[in-house]
Backbone as a printed PyTorch tensor [residue, N CA C, xyz], in Angstrom:
tensor([[[  0.9990,  -1.3020,  -0.1530],
         [ -0.1580,   0.0350,   0.1730],
         [  0.9110,   1.4040,  -0.2900]],

        [[  2.0890,   1.4400,   0.3160],
         [  3.0060,   2.1430,   0.4460],
         [  3.0450,   2.7100,  -0.6970]],

        [[  3.2520,   2.1140,  -1.8210],
         [  4.0660,   2.1940,  -2.7960],
         [  3.0850,   2.7690,  -4.0300]],

        [[  1.3100,   2.0980,  -3.6970],
         [  0.5290,   2.4180,  -4.1350],
         [ -0.2110,   4.0820,  -3.6160]],

        [[  0.2630,   4.0420,  -2.2260],
         [  0.5330,   5.5380,  -1.5980],
         [  1.0790,   6.7750,  -2.6770]],

        [[  2.2130,   6.0500,  -2.6980],
         [  3.0540,   7.0840,  -3.1920],
         [  2.9260,   7.3590,  -4.6320]],

        [[  2.2780,   6.6370,  -5.3490],
         [  1.4640,   7.0820,  -6.8020],
         [  0.4680,   7.6360,  -6.9810]],

        [[ -0.5420,   7.4550,  -5.8040],
         [ -1.4920,   8.6390,  -5.2740],
         [ -0.5350,   9.9500,  -5.1980]],

        [[  0.0070,  10.0890,  -4.3850],
         [  0.4800,  11.4340,  -3.9040],
         [  1.0570,  12.4620,  -5.7200]],

        [[  1.8720,  11.3260,  -6.4790],
         [  2.9100,  11.7240,  -7.6210],
         [  1.2050,  12.7840,  -8.5060]],

        [[  0.0370,  11.9160,  -8.3010],
         [ -0.7600,  12.3050,  -9.4920],
         [ -1.7220,  14.1570,  -8.6380]],

        [[ -1.1040,  14.6370,  -7.9600],
         [ -1.8820,  15.5780,  -7.2330],
         [ -0.9440,  16.5700,  -8.1350]],

        [[  0.4000,  16.2770,  -8.7570],
         [  1.2700,  16.8810,  -9.3910],
         [  0.8560,  17.7680, -10.7880]],

        [[ -0.4170,  16.5680, -11.0670],
         [ -1.1480,  17.1140, -12.5130],
         [ -2.7720,  17.6120, -12.2700]],

        [[ -3.0470,  17.1440, -10.8420],
         [ -4.6460,  17.8920, -10.5960],
         [ -5.4510,  16.9990, -10.4830]],

        [[ -4.5510,  15.2410, -10.9820],
         [ -5.7050,  14.1460, -10.1640],
         [ -5.6940,  13.9470,  -9.1710]],

        [[ -6.8290,  13.2680,  -9.1660],
         [ -7.8300,  12.5580,  -8.4060],
         [ -6.4500,  11.7140,  -7.3730]],

        [[ -6.2690,  11.9060,  -6.4380],
         [ -4.9360,  11.4210,  -6.1080],
         [ -5.4720,   9.5460,  -5.7940]],

        [[ -5.5430,   9.0230,  -6.7620],
         [ -5.1210,   7.5460,  -6.3100],
         [ -4.4340,   6.7450,  -6.9660]],

        [[ -3.5040,   5.7160,  -6.4760],
         [ -2.8180,   5.0920,  -6.7560],
         [ -2.9350,   3.5580,  -6.3650]],

        [[ -2.3840,   2.7830,  -7.7640],
         [ -2.4710,   1.3610,  -7.3270],
         [ -1.2190,   0.7590,  -7.5010]],

        [[ -1.0460,  -0.7150,  -7.4410],
         [  0.1920,  -1.3660,  -7.9710],
         [ -0.4820,  -3.0310,  -8.2020]],

        [[  0.2260,  -3.8540,  -9.1920],
         [ -0.3270,  -4.8940,  -9.1310],
         [  0.9430,  -5.4470,  -8.7960]],

        [[  0.5990,  -6.7000,  -7.9440],
         [  1.8490,  -7.4630,  -7.3440],
         [  1.8050,  -9.4390,  -7.9150]],

        [[  2.8870,  -9.4190,  -8.2060],
         [  2.5850, -10.9300,  -8.8540],
         [  2.5920, -11.9690,  -7.7400]],

        [[  1.9880, -13.4010,  -8.4770],
         [  2.1440, -14.3620,  -7.4140],
         [  3.4250, -14.4210,  -6.1320]],

        [[  4.4670, -13.7610,  -6.9280],
         [  5.5390, -14.1060,  -6.3310],
         [  6.1720, -12.6140,  -5.6010]],

        [[  5.2080, -11.9690,  -5.5890],
         [  5.8450, -10.7410,  -4.5770],
         [  5.8920,  -9.4130,  -5.5010]],

        [[  6.2020,  -9.9440,  -6.6520],
         [  7.2400,  -8.6890,  -7.5190],
         [  6.1770,  -7.8090,  -8.0230]],

        [[  6.2670,  -6.5680,  -8.4070],
         [  5.7820,  -5.4950,  -8.6900],
         [  5.9880,  -5.5370, -10.1860]],

        [[  4.5090,  -5.9690, -10.5980],
         [  4.5440,  -5.7880, -12.2720],
         [  4.1660,  -4.7290, -12.7390]],

        [[  3.4230,  -3.8790, -11.9240],
         [  2.5290,  -2.9940, -12.7840],
         [  2.2130,  -1.8650, -11.9090]],

        [[  2.6840,  -0.4250, -12.0530],
         [  2.0860,   0.6670, -11.2020],
         [  1.2400,   1.7750, -11.7200]],

        [[  0.2440,   2.6860, -11.0040],
         [ -0.4540,   3.6080, -11.9950],
         [ -0.6290,   4.8730, -11.3370]],

        [[ -1.2510,   5.7440, -11.5580],
         [ -2.0900,   6.9240, -10.7990],
         [ -3.1540,   7.2570, -11.7940]],

        [[ -4.1410,   7.9650, -11.1670],
         [ -4.8690,   8.7960, -11.7700],
         [ -4.2680,   9.6270, -13.0550]],

        [[ -4.7570,   9.4390, -14.2440],
         [ -3.9380,  10.6170, -15.2940],
         [ -5.1670,  11.2740, -16.3220]],

        [[ -6.3450,  11.5540, -15.3880],
         [ -7.4980,  11.1690, -16.3890],
         [ -6.8230,  13.4100, -16.7490]],

        [[ -6.7410,  14.1410, -15.8490],
         [ -6.3340,  15.1720, -16.0470],
         [ -5.2970,  15.4670, -16.8680]],

        [[ -4.1010,  14.6490, -16.5180],
         [ -2.6090,  14.8560, -17.2110],
         [ -2.8350,  14.1890, -18.7490]],

        [[ -3.5940,  13.2360, -18.9820],
         [ -3.5910,  12.9650, -20.2660],
         [ -5.0310,  13.3130, -21.0350]],

        [[ -5.9820,  13.9210, -20.3950],
         [ -7.7490,  13.9670, -21.3050],
         [ -8.0830,  12.4660, -21.7480]],

        [[ -7.5710,  11.8390, -20.8540],
         [ -8.2670,  10.1980, -21.4660],
         [ -9.1170,   9.6770, -20.2700]],

        [[-10.5090,   9.6300, -20.3280],
         [-11.1840,   9.0060, -19.6040],
         [-10.9550,   7.8560, -19.0420]],

        [[-10.1640,   6.9680, -19.1090],
         [ -9.8470,   5.4450, -18.7180],
         [ -8.8420,   5.5890, -17.9450]],

        [[ -8.0500,   6.5800, -18.1400],
         [ -6.8100,   6.3660, -17.2840],
         [ -7.0050,   6.4750, -15.7580]],

        [[ -7.2440,   5.6480, -15.2130],
         [ -7.5100,   5.4080, -13.9460],
         [ -6.8510,   4.6220, -13.1050]],

        [[ -6.1130,   4.9830, -11.9010],
         [ -4.7350,   4.2410, -11.2270],
         [ -4.9270,   2.5870, -12.1040]],

        [[ -6.0800,   1.7630, -11.3530],
         [ -6.2980,   0.5460, -11.6660],
         [ -6.1980,   0.0670, -12.9010]],

        [[ -6.7140,   0.8320, -13.7360],
         [ -6.3680,   0.3120, -15.6030],
         [ -5.2030,   0.6870, -15.7900]],

        [[ -4.3680,   1.9440, -15.2520],
         [ -3.3080,   1.5840, -15.7480],
         [ -1.8300,   0.7630, -15.0810]],

        [[ -2.2790,   0.2580, -13.9910],
         [ -1.2030,  -0.6290, -13.1290],
         [ -2.0500,  -1.9520, -13.7850]],

        [[ -2.7780,  -2.4100, -14.3870],
         [ -3.5180,  -3.0760, -15.1140],
         [ -2.8400,  -3.8400, -16.2270]],

        [[ -2.4840,  -2.0350, -16.8770],
         [ -2.0950,  -2.5780, -18.3550],
         [ -0.8610,  -2.6930, -18.4940]],

        [[  0.1400,  -1.8580, -17.8180],
         [  1.0930,  -2.4400, -17.4220],
         [  1.6620,  -3.3820, -16.5590]],

        [[  1.0540,  -4.3190, -15.4370],
         [  1.7260,  -5.9630, -15.4660],
         [  1.1810,  -6.7550, -16.3340]],

        [[  0.1740,  -6.3270, -17.5560],
         [  0.0030,  -7.3180, -18.4500],
         [  0.8910,  -7.3980, -19.3990]],

        [[  1.4370,  -6.0720, -19.9750],
         [  2.4490,  -5.9050, -20.6180],
         [  3.8180,  -6.3770, -20.4510]],

        [[  4.2360,  -6.0040, -18.6870],
         [  5.2990,  -7.3020, -18.2620],
         [  5.2270,  -8.6860, -17.9550]],

        [[  3.9420,  -9.0910, -17.9870],
         [  3.5560, -10.6150, -18.4280],
         [  3.6390, -11.5110, -19.7260]],

        [[  3.0190,  -9.9940, -20.2460],
         [  3.2210, -10.5620, -21.8650],
         [  1.4610, -11.3740, -21.9830]],

        [[  0.9060, -11.5910, -21.0810],
         [ -0.5680, -12.0510, -21.3370],
         [ -1.7510, -11.0420, -20.4330]],

        [[ -2.7940, -10.9830, -20.8110],
         [ -3.5770, -10.0010, -20.2310],
         [ -4.7510, -10.6390, -19.4450]],

        [[ -4.0280, -12.1450, -18.8120],
         [ -4.5040, -12.8930, -17.7240],
         [ -3.4440, -12.6150, -15.9930]],

        [[ -3.8320, -12.0100, -15.4230],
         [ -3.3670, -11.9330, -14.1010],
         [ -3.5520, -13.0500, -13.0890]],

        [[ -3.6370, -14.1490, -13.4770],
         [ -3.7810, -15.2460, -12.3160],
         [ -3.0020, -14.9760, -11.3830]],

        [[ -3.6000, -15.1670,  -9.8940],
         [ -2.3850, -15.2650,  -9.0770],
         [ -2.4690, -14.0370,  -8.5420]],

        [[ -2.4690, -12.6220,  -9.4150],
         [ -1.6740, -11.1760,  -9.1290],
         [ -3.0730, -10.5260,  -8.0140]],

        [[ -2.3260,  -9.4300,  -7.2550],
         [ -3.2300,  -8.8350,  -6.5630],
         [ -2.9410,  -7.4300,  -6.8570]],

        [[ -4.1820,  -6.6110,  -6.8360],
         [ -4.6580,  -5.3230,  -7.3220],
         [ -4.2570,  -4.8110,  -5.8000]],

        [[ -3.4620,  -4.0390,  -5.4900],
         [ -3.5070,  -2.8290,  -4.3820],
         [ -3.6200,  -1.4800,  -4.5370]],

        [[ -4.7190,  -1.1510,  -4.4090],
         [ -5.0780,   0.6980,  -4.5490],
         [ -6.0640,   1.2490,  -3.3210]],

        [[ -5.1670,   2.4360,  -3.6740],
         [ -5.4940,   3.2420,  -2.6800],
         [ -7.0930,   3.5360,  -2.0310]],

        [[ -7.9860,   3.8460,  -3.1180],
         [ -9.4260,   3.9860,  -2.9110],
         [-10.0460,   3.0120,  -4.0840]],

        [[-11.4060,   2.3590,  -2.9510],
         [-12.2620,   1.3850,  -3.7020],
         [-12.4450,   1.8060,  -5.1410]],

        [[-12.3240,   0.8210,  -5.9740],
         [-12.2180,   1.0400,  -7.5030],
         [-13.9290,   1.4110,  -7.9390]],

        [[-13.6560,   2.3950,  -9.0690],
         [-15.1320,   2.2910,  -9.8080],
         [-15.8110,   1.4840,  -9.9870]],

        [[-16.6730,   1.5940, -11.1800],
         [-17.2200,   0.1980, -11.8190],
         [-16.4760,  -0.3690, -13.1650]],

        [[-16.3360,   1.1370, -13.8670],
         [-15.2090,   0.4550, -14.6560],
         [-13.7020,  -0.4490, -14.2360]],

        [[-13.0610,   0.1370, -13.2330],
         [-12.0990,  -0.3980, -12.9420],
         [-12.3640,  -2.0890, -12.0590]],

        [[-13.0070,  -1.7690, -11.2440],
         [-13.7540,  -3.2150, -10.8000],
         [-14.3230,  -4.4740, -11.8020]],

        [[-14.8740,  -3.5630, -12.8490],
         [-14.8970,  -4.6640, -14.4150],
         [-13.8340,  -5.0750, -14.5680]],

        [[-12.7230,  -4.0190, -14.9000],
         [-11.5440,  -4.8620, -15.2620],
         [-10.6800,  -5.5740, -14.6740]],

        [[-10.6900,  -5.4410, -13.4500],
         [-10.1840,  -6.1070, -12.7410],
         [-10.6480,  -7.6150, -12.4300]],

        [[-11.8790,  -7.5790, -12.1290],
         [-12.2210,  -9.1870, -12.8850],
         [-12.4360,  -9.7800, -14.4270]],

        [[-12.0710,  -8.7740, -15.2730],
         [-11.6300,  -9.9610, -16.8010],
         [-10.1930,  -9.8500, -16.9570]],

        [[ -9.6250,  -9.3050, -16.3770],
         [ -8.0730, -10.1570, -15.7630],
         [ -8.0360, -11.0670, -15.0050]],

        [[ -8.7940, -11.3570, -14.6390],
         [ -8.7440, -12.5870, -13.8580],
         [ -7.9410, -12.2990, -12.2580]],

        [[ -7.7070, -11.3330, -11.8190],
         [ -7.0290, -10.7350, -10.7230],
         [ -7.2720, -11.3040,  -9.4580]],

        [[ -6.2200, -12.3610,  -8.4630],
         [ -6.8610, -12.9520,  -7.2470],
         [ -7.7080, -12.0400,  -6.4630]],

        [[ -6.7700, -11.0310,  -6.1390],
         [ -7.1270, -10.8850,  -5.0210],
         [ -7.1480,  -9.1770,  -5.2070]],

        [[ -7.7840,  -8.3100,  -4.3910],
         [ -7.6610,  -6.6990,  -4.7520],
         [ -7.7200,  -5.9600,  -3.2610]],

        [[ -6.8520,  -5.6370,  -2.8550],
         [ -6.7550,  -4.9450,  -1.5420],
         [ -6.4100,  -3.3420,  -1.6860]],

        [[ -7.7030,  -2.9160,  -1.1020],
         [ -7.9960,  -1.4940,  -0.8750],
         [ -7.7850,  -0.2570,   0.4650]],

        [[ -7.4700,   0.3440,  -0.0530],
         [ -7.5770,   1.4170,   1.2550],
         [ -8.8470,   2.0430,   1.8010]],

        [[ -8.9790,   3.2200,   1.3860],
         [-10.5780,   3.7670,   1.5480],
         [-11.7360,   3.7230,   0.7520]],

        [[-13.0520,   3.3960,   1.5000],
         [-14.2090,   2.8740,   0.6440],
         [-14.7510,   3.6390,   0.0690]],

        [[-15.3080,   3.8000,  -0.8090],
         [-15.9720,   4.6050,  -1.6220],
         [-16.7980,   4.6500,  -1.5920]],

        [[-17.8900,   5.3340,  -0.6420],
         [-19.4070,   4.7890,  -0.6330],
         [-20.4770,   5.7680,  -1.1610]],

        [[-19.9140,   6.4080,  -2.3390],
         [-20.4460,   7.0390,  -3.1540],
         [-20.7780,   6.4420,  -4.9520]],

        [[-19.0810,   6.0310,  -4.9650],
         [-19.0750,   5.2020,  -6.6650],
         [-18.3700,   4.1850,  -6.3440]],

        [[-18.0030,   3.6790,  -4.9990],
         [-17.6440,   2.2230,  -5.1050],
         [-18.1180,   0.7230,  -5.2490]],

        [[-17.3130,   0.4510,  -6.0490],
         [-18.1380,  -1.1320,  -6.6620],
         [-17.6130,  -2.3880,  -6.3800]],

        [[-16.6500,  -2.5080,  -5.0990],
         [-16.3170,  -3.6080,  -4.8130],
         [-16.9280,  -4.0270,  -3.0130]],

        [[-17.8660,  -3.2920,  -3.1500],
         [-18.7610,  -3.4430,  -2.1810],
         [-19.9880,  -2.4060,  -1.2520]],

        [[-19.1620,  -1.3710,  -1.9230],
         [-19.9680,  -0.4240,  -1.2020],
         [-21.0390,   0.1420,  -1.6970]],

        [[-21.0530,   0.7290,  -3.1370],
         [-22.3150,   0.4710,  -3.7970],
         [-22.9160,  -0.3490,  -4.8740]],

        [[-21.9270,  -0.8380,  -5.5130],
         [-22.1810,  -2.1130,  -6.0330],
         [-21.5490,  -3.5320,  -5.5570]],

        [[-21.2920,  -4.9230,  -5.8150],
         [-20.1450,  -5.5090,  -5.4790],
         [-19.6650,  -6.0500,  -6.6460]],

        [[-19.3800,  -5.5650,  -7.8830],
         [-19.1790,  -6.0300,  -9.2230],
         [-18.2630,  -7.5720,  -9.1500]],

        [[-16.9980,  -7.3710,  -8.3680],
         [-16.0040,  -8.1110,  -8.1570],
         [-16.1720,  -9.5100,  -7.5070]],

        [[-17.1810,  -9.4570,  -6.7450],
         [-17.9200, -10.5320,  -6.1780],
         [-19.0580, -10.9380,  -6.5210]],

        [[-19.3690, -10.8090,  -7.4870],
         [-21.3550, -10.6600,  -8.0250],
         [-21.0240, -12.4760,  -8.4730]],

        [[-21.7350, -13.1060,  -8.1180],
         [-21.9060, -14.8980,  -8.3700],
         [-22.4250, -14.9540,  -9.4770]],

        [[-23.2160, -14.0260, -10.6340],
         [-23.0010, -14.2350, -12.4380],
         [-21.8360, -13.8920, -12.6700]],

        [[-20.9140, -13.4670, -12.1360],
         [-19.9290, -13.3950, -13.3420],
         [-18.9090, -14.8690, -13.6340]],

        [[-17.8790, -14.4720, -14.5720],
         [-17.5590, -15.8000, -14.7980],
         [-16.1780, -15.9440, -13.8680]],

        [[-15.5980, -14.6750, -12.8100],
         [-14.6240, -14.5800, -12.3950],
         [-14.5640, -13.4350, -10.9030]],

        [[-14.4020, -14.2550,  -9.7430],
         [-14.1670, -13.4720,  -8.3120],
         [-13.2060, -12.8090,  -8.0680]],

        [[-13.2600, -11.8800,  -7.1420],
         [-12.1920, -11.7560,  -6.6820],
         [-12.0070, -11.1990,  -4.8920]],

        [[-11.0980, -12.0550,  -4.5420],
         [-11.3440, -11.6500,  -3.1820],
         [-10.8580, -10.2230,  -2.3440]],

        [[-11.6840,  -9.8670,  -1.7690],
         [-11.7720,  -8.1520,  -1.4070],
         [-10.6170,  -7.9490,   0.1340]],

        [[-10.1790,  -7.1770,   0.3630],
         [ -9.8460,  -6.8220,   1.4690],
         [ -9.2040,  -5.5170,   1.8840]],

        [[-10.4000,  -4.6560,   2.2810],
         [-10.4230,  -3.4740,   2.2420],
         [-10.1260,  -2.7170,   3.7570]],

        [[ -9.7290,  -1.6400,   3.6380],
         [ -9.1270,  -0.8080,   5.2100],
         [ -7.5110,  -0.8030,   5.4970]],

        [[ -7.1900,  -1.0810,   4.3990],
         [ -5.4980,  -1.0060,   4.5830],
         [ -4.8440,   0.0220,   4.6660]],

        [[ -4.4080,   0.9100,   5.5620],
         [ -4.3380,   1.8350,   6.2080],
         [ -5.0440,   2.9250,   5.3840]],

        [[ -6.6920,   2.5870,   5.8420],
         [ -7.4530,   3.4240,   5.5720],
         [ -7.2210,   4.8540,   5.8730]],

        [[ -7.0040,   5.4880,   6.9960],
         [ -7.3230,   6.4450,   7.2560],
         [ -5.9290,   7.3790,   6.8550]],

        [[ -4.7200,   6.9380,   5.6490],
         [ -3.9370,   8.2560,   5.2180],
         [ -4.4050,   7.7890,   3.7830]],

        [[ -5.2700,   6.9130,   3.5220],
         [ -5.8170,   7.0170,   2.4040],
         [ -7.0050,   7.7830,   1.9250]],

        [[ -7.2730,   8.1100,   3.1970],
         [ -9.1040,   8.9600,   3.0830],
         [ -8.3710,   9.9580,   3.4610]],

        [[ -7.7290,  10.6930,   4.3750],
         [ -7.0510,  11.6450,   4.0440],
         [ -6.3210,  12.6970,   2.8680]],

        [[ -5.8150,  11.5230,   2.1390],
         [ -5.4350,  11.7590,   1.1290],
         [ -6.3470,  12.5020,  -0.0940]],

        [[ -7.5370,  12.0880,   0.0320],
         [ -8.2650,  12.2810,  -0.8730],
         [ -9.4370,  13.6120,  -0.1750]],

        [[ -9.6750,  13.2290,   0.9610],
         [-10.1470,  14.4650,   1.9680],
         [ -9.4480,  15.7200,   1.9230]],

        [[ -8.6230,  15.8090,   2.2740],
         [ -7.4550,  16.9740,   1.7460],
         [ -7.6130,  17.5880,   0.4580]],

        [[ -7.1740,  16.3570,  -0.5390],
         [ -7.6810,  17.1930,  -2.0520],
         [ -8.5050,  17.7910,  -2.5350]],

        [[-10.0090,  17.2940,  -1.6850],
         [-11.5210,  17.5360,  -2.1570],
         [-11.4190,  18.7130,  -1.2630]],

        [[-10.7760,  18.9240,   0.0620],
         [-11.3030,  19.9380,   0.6590],
         [-11.4990,  21.2960,   0.3410]],

        [[-10.5220,  21.9950,  -0.6970],
         [-10.5200,  23.0540,  -1.0700],
         [-11.4320,  23.4190,  -2.6770]],

        [[-11.9910,  21.9140,  -2.8880],
         [-12.9530,  22.3650,  -3.7750],
         [-14.1850,  22.0920,  -3.5920]],

        [[-14.4480,  22.2360,  -2.4960],
         [-16.0400,  21.8210,  -1.8810],
         [-16.5330,  23.4120,  -1.4030]]])
């Protein structure tokens, strides 16, 4: 989670919402990192999770991320939760829950839906105060 938080802080430089993500392989090796880059790139799909999943797939040479863990500072949205399922990620470790748009247990539970072809184990609340504070500090002057 420390590496994901470092990525989230880097997103602040471009005015992006500070969310960071890391994909870790079954052996513990970091396969991909990402941070929100929607403002930096103008790409609506440039969420931290998607960028980390793309980097991990490139590193492995396969879209299947079997046995991998996605670590992210904020509960993924519907798009990112869907990408996590489609990549066949084994486990999702998240920091702060997102009661407004979270799709891994808060508003929806895309990653554990019994109708899906793959389900993802969810471990939530890891370093939650740090992750939530980073987001709260980012949004406070914007409200």
